[in-house]
Tab-separated table of C-alpha atoms in Angstrom:
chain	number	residue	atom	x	y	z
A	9	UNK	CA	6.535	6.727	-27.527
A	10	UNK	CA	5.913	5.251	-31.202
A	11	UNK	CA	9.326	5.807	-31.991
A	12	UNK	CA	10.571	3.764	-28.791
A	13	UNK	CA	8.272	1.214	-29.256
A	14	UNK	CA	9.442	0.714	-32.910
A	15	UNK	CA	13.525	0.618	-32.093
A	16	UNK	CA	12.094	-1.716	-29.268
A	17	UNK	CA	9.906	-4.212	-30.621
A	18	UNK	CA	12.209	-3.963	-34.075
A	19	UNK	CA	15.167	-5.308	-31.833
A	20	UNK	CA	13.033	-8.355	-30.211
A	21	UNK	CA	11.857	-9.213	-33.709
A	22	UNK	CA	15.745	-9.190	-35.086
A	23	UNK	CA	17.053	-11.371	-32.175
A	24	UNK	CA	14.107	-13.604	-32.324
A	25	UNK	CA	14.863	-14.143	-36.059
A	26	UNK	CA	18.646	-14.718	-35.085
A	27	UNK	CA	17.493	-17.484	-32.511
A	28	UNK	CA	15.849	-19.329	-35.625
A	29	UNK	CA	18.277	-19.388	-37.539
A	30	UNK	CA	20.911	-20.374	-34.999
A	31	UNK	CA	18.640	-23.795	-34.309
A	32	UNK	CA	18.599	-24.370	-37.736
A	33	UNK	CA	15.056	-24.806	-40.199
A	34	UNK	CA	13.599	-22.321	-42.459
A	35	UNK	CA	12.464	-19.400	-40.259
A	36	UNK	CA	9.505	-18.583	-42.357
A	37	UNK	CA	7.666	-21.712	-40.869
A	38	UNK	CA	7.742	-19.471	-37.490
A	39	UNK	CA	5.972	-16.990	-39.628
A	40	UNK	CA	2.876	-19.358	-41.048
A	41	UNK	CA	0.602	-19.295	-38.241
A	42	UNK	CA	-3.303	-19.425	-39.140
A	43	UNK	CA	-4.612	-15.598	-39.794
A	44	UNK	CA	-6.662	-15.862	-36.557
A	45	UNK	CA	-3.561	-16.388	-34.445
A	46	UNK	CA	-1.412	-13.301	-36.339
A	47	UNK	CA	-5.021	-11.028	-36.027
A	48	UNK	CA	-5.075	-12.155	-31.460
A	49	UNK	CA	-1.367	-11.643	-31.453
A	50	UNK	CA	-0.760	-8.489	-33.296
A	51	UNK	CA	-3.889	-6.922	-31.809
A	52	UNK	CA	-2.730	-7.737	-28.555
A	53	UNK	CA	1.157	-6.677	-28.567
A	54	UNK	CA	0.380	-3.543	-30.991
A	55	UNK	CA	-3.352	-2.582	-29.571
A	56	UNK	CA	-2.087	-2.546	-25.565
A	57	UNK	CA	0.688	-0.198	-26.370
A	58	UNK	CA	-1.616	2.147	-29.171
A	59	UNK	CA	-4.026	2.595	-26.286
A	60	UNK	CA	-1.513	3.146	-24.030
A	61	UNK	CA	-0.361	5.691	-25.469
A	62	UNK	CA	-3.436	7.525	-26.272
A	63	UNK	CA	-4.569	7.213	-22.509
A	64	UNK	CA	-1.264	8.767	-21.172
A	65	UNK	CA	-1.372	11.766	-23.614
A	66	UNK	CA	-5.057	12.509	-22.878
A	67	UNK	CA	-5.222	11.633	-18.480
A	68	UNK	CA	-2.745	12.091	-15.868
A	69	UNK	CA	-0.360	8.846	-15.722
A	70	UNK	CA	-1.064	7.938	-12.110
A	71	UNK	CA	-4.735	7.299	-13.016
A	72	UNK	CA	-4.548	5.828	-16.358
A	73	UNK	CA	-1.647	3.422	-15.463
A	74	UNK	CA	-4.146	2.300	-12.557
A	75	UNK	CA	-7.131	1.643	-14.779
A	76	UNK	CA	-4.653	-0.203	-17.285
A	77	UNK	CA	-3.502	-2.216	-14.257
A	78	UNK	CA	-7.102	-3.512	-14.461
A	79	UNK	CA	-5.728	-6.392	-16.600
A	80	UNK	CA	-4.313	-9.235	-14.360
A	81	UNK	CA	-7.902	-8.724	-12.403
A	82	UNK	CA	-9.692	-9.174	-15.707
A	83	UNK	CA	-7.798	-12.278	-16.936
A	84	UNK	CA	-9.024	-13.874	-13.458
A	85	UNK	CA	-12.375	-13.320	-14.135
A	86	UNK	CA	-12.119	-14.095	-17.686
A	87	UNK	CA	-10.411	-17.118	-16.454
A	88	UNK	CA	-14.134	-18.932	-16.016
A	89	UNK	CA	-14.675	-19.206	-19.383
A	90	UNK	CA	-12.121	-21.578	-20.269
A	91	UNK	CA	-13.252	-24.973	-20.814
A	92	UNK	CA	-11.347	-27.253	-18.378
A	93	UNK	CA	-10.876	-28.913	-22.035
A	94	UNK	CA	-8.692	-26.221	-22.516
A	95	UNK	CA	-6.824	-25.939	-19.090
A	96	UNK	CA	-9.745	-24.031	-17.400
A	97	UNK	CA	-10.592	-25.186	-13.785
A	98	UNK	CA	-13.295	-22.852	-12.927
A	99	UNK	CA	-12.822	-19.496	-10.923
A	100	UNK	CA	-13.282	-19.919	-6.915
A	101	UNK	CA	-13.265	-17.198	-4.895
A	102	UNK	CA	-10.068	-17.259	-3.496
A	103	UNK	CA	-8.723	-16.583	-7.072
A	104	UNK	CA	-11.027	-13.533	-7.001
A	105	UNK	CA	-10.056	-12.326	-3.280
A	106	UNK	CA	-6.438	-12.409	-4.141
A	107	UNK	CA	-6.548	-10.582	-7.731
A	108	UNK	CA	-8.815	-7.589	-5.747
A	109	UNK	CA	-5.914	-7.673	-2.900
A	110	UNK	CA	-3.334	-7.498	-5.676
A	111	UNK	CA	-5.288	-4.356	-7.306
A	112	UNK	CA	-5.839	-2.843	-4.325
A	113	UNK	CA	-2.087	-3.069	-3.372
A	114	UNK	CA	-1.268	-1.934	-6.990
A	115	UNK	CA	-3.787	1.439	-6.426
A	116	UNK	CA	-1.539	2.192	-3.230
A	117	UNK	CA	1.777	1.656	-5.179
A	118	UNK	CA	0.619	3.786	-8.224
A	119	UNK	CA	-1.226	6.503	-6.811
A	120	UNK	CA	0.653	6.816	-3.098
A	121	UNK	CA	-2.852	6.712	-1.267
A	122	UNK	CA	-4.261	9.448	-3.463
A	123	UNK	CA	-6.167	9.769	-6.193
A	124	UNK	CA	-8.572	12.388	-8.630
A	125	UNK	CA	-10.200	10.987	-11.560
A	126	UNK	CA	-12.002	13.699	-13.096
A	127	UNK	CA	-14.684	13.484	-15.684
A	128	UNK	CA	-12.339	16.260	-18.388
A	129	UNK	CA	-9.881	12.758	-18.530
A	130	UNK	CA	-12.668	10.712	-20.222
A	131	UNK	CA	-10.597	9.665	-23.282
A	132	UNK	CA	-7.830	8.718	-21.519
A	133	UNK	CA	-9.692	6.786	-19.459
A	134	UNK	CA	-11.621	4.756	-21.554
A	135	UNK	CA	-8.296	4.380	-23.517
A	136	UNK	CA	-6.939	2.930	-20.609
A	137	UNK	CA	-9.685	0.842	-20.054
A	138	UNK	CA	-9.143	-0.471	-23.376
A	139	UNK	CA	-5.845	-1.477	-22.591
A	140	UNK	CA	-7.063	-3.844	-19.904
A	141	UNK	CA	-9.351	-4.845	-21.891
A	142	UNK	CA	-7.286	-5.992	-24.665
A	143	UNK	CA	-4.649	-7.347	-22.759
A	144	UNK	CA	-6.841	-9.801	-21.020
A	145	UNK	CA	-8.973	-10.971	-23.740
A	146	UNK	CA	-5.148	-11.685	-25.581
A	147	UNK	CA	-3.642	-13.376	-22.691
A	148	UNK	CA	-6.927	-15.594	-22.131
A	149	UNK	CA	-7.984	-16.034	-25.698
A	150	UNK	CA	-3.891	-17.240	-26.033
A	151	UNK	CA	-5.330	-20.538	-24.506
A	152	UNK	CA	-7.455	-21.665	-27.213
A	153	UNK	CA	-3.977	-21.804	-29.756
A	154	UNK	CA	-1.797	-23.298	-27.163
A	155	UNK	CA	-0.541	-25.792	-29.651
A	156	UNK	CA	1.290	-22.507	-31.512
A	157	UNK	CA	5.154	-22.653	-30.405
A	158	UNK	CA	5.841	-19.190	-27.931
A	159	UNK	CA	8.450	-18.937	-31.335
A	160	UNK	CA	5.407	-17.121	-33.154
A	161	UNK	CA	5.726	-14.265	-30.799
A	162	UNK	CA	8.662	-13.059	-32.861
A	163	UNK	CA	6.849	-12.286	-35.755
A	164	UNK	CA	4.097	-10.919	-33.538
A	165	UNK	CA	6.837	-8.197	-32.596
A	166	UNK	CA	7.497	-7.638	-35.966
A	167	UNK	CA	4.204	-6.658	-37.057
A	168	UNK	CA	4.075	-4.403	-34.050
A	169	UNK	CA	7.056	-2.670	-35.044
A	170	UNK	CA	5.844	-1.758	-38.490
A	171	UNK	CA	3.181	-0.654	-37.440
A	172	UNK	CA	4.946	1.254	-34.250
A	173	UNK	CA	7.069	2.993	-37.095
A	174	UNK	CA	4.012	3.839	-39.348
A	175	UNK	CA	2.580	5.701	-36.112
A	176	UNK	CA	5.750	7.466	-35.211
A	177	UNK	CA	6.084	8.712	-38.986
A	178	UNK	CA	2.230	10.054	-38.595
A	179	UNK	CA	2.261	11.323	-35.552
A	180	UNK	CA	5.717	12.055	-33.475
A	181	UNK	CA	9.092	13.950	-34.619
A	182	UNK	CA	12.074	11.562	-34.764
A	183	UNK	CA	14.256	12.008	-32.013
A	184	UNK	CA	17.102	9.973	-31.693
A	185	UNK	CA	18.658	8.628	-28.517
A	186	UNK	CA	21.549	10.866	-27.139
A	187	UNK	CA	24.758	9.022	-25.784
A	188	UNK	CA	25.737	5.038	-25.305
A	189	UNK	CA	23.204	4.956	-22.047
A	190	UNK	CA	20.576	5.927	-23.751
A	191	UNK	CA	20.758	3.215	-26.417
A	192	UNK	CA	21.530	1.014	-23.464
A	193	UNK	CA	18.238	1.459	-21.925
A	194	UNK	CA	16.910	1.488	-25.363
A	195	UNK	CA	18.560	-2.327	-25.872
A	196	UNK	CA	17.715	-3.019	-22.379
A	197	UNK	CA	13.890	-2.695	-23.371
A	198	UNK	CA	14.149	-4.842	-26.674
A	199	UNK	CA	16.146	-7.778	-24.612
A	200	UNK	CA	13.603	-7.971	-21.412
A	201	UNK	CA	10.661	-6.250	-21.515
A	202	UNK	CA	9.290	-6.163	-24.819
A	203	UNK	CA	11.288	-9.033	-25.768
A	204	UNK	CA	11.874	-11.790	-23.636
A	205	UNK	CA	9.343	-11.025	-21.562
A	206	UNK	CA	6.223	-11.703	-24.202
A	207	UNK	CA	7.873	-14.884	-25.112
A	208	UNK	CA	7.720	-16.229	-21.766
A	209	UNK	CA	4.079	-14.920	-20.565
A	210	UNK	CA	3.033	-16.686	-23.830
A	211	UNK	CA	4.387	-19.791	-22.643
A	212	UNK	CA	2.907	-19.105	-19.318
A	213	UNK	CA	-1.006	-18.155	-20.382
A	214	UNK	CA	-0.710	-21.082	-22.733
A	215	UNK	CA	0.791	-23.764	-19.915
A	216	UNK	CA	0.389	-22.596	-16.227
A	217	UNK	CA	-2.652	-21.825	-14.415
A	218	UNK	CA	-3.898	-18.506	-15.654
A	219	UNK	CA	-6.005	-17.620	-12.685
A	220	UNK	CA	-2.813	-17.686	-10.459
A	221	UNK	CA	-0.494	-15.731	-13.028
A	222	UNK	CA	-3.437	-13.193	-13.306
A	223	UNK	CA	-3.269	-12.289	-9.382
A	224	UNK	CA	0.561	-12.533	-9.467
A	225	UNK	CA	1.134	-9.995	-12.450
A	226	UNK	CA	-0.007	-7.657	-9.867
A	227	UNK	CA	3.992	-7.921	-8.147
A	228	UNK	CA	5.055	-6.064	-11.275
A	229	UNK	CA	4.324	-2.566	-10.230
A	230	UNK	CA	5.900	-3.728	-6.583
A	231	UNK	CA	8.620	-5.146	-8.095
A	232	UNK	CA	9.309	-1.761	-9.993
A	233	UNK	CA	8.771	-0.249	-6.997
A	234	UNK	CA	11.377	-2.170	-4.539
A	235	UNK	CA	14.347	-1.266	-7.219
A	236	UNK	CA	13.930	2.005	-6.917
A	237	UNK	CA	14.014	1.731	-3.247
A	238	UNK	CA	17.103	-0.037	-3.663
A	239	UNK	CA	18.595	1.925	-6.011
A	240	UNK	CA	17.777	5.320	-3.412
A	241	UNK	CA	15.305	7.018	-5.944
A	242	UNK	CA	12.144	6.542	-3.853
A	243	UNK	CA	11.324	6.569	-0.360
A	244	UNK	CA	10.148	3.156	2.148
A	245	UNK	CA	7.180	3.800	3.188
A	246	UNK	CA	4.056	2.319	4.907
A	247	UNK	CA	1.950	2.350	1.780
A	248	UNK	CA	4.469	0.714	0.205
A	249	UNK	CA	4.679	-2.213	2.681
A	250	UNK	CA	1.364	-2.391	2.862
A	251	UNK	CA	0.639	-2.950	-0.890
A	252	UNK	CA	3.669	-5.830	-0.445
A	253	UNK	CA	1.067	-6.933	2.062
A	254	UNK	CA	-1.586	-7.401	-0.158
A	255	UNK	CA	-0.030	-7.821	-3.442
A	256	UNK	CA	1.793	-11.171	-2.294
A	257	UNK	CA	-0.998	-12.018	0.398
A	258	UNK	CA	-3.346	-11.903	-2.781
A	259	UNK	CA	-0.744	-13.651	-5.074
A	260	UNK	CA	-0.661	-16.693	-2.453
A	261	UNK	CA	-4.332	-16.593	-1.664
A	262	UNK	CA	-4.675	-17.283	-5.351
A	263	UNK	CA	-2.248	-19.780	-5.807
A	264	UNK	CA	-3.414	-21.672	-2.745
A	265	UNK	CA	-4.574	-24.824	-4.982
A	266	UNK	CA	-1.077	-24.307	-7.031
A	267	UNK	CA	0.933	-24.409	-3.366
A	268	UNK	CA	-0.802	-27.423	-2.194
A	269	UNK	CA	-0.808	-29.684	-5.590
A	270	UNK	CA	3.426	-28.960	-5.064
A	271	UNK	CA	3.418	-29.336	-1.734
């Protein structure tokens, strides 16, 4: 998992770097951001995926990934704290009501209706707890420095692949991808998820209404879901529709103020 993490993040760092240089400037000004925005984003992009980790090596995935899914919920909540100053409009209960419809939609997508925490999993769960934890105190706490271009996120990725490589060295045997598709999927992870992807939800928790992205980060794990239905590797089925239900019911229960500001 290090090891992936490393080629990963290593390859979002590199193209970020390219992207500076294309638009001209000295890239190192990307790099001199105060100490207390490189500490939030380093802990956040490298911490979330350490206890991530650690939580699916020590509990069964179905129940971990479900406690670490605790985030978006967590960033609503954490939502009240922001000074309107800052962006913050206060949490109302509809934002509430449709981040617990999104988790509970999420819970049937990731565990199928079933479920069996067991006290012998401790570590991994509080490891997975962590990763909610962290991940919503980063995206929230991302507010205060909104003035900090979503361009600092590259070198964010390149602290987290050092240090992705220092765990893999530690920890994991070196195991290289086998064939073109594997480095394909490899790429594939460096260009979208842990590349493009935390440039844009930077730009989001720093811009757009946090409460609302919070309850609609919940369509992820539906969104995973639907492909593989597509794609024939898993079954349509009523749990399924009925987290759709309540993930997007939640998502535009949320987003109700959102809806009728455009509207």
């Amino acid at each position: 998992p290090f090891q992936l993490a490393g080629m990963a993040f290593t390859l979002a760092f590199v193209l970020a770097a390219a992207s500076w240089l294309v638009r001209g400037g000295a890239p190192v000004r990307h790099l001199r951001q105060p100490a207390p925005v490189w500490l939030l984003g380093v802990c956040g992009l490298f911490g979330y995926h350490f206890f991530y980790f650690v939580a699916l090596r020590n509990a069964p995935p179905v129940e971990a990934s479900l406690i670490a899914y605790l985030w978006p919920l967590l960033i609503v909540l954490m939502s009240s704290l922001v000074p309107r100053a800052q962006g913050g409009g206060g949490l109302r209960w509809f934002h509430l009501a449709g981040a617990l419809a999104g988790l509970a939609g999420t819970a049937l997508i990731v565990t199928g209706g079933a479920a069996a925490f067991q006290a012998r999993y401790g570590l991994g769960y509080a490891a997975a707890a962590a990763c909610a934890l962290i991940w919503s105190s980063y995206s929230v706490l991302s507010r205060r420095y909104a003035h900090v271009p979503s361009d600092a996120v590259g070198g964010f990725c390149g602290a987290t692949a050092a240090l992705a490589w220092a765990c893999h060295l530690a920890f994991e045997t070196t195991v290289w991808p086998a064939g073109g598709g594997q480095w394909l999927a490899v790429a594939g992870l460096g260009l979208g998820p842990v590349g493009l992807a935390f440039f844009t939800w930077d730009h989001g928790v720093k811009h757009g209404d946090i409460r609302v992205l919070g309850a609609a980060s919940y369509a992820a794990p539906l969104m995973s879901t639907m492909i593989l239905i597509a794609a024939g590797l898993a079954p349509a089925t009523w749990v399924v529709g009925a987290a759709c239900a309540l993930i997007v019911g939640g998502a535009l229960l949320a987003g109700q103020e959102l809806l009728r500001r455009r509207g």
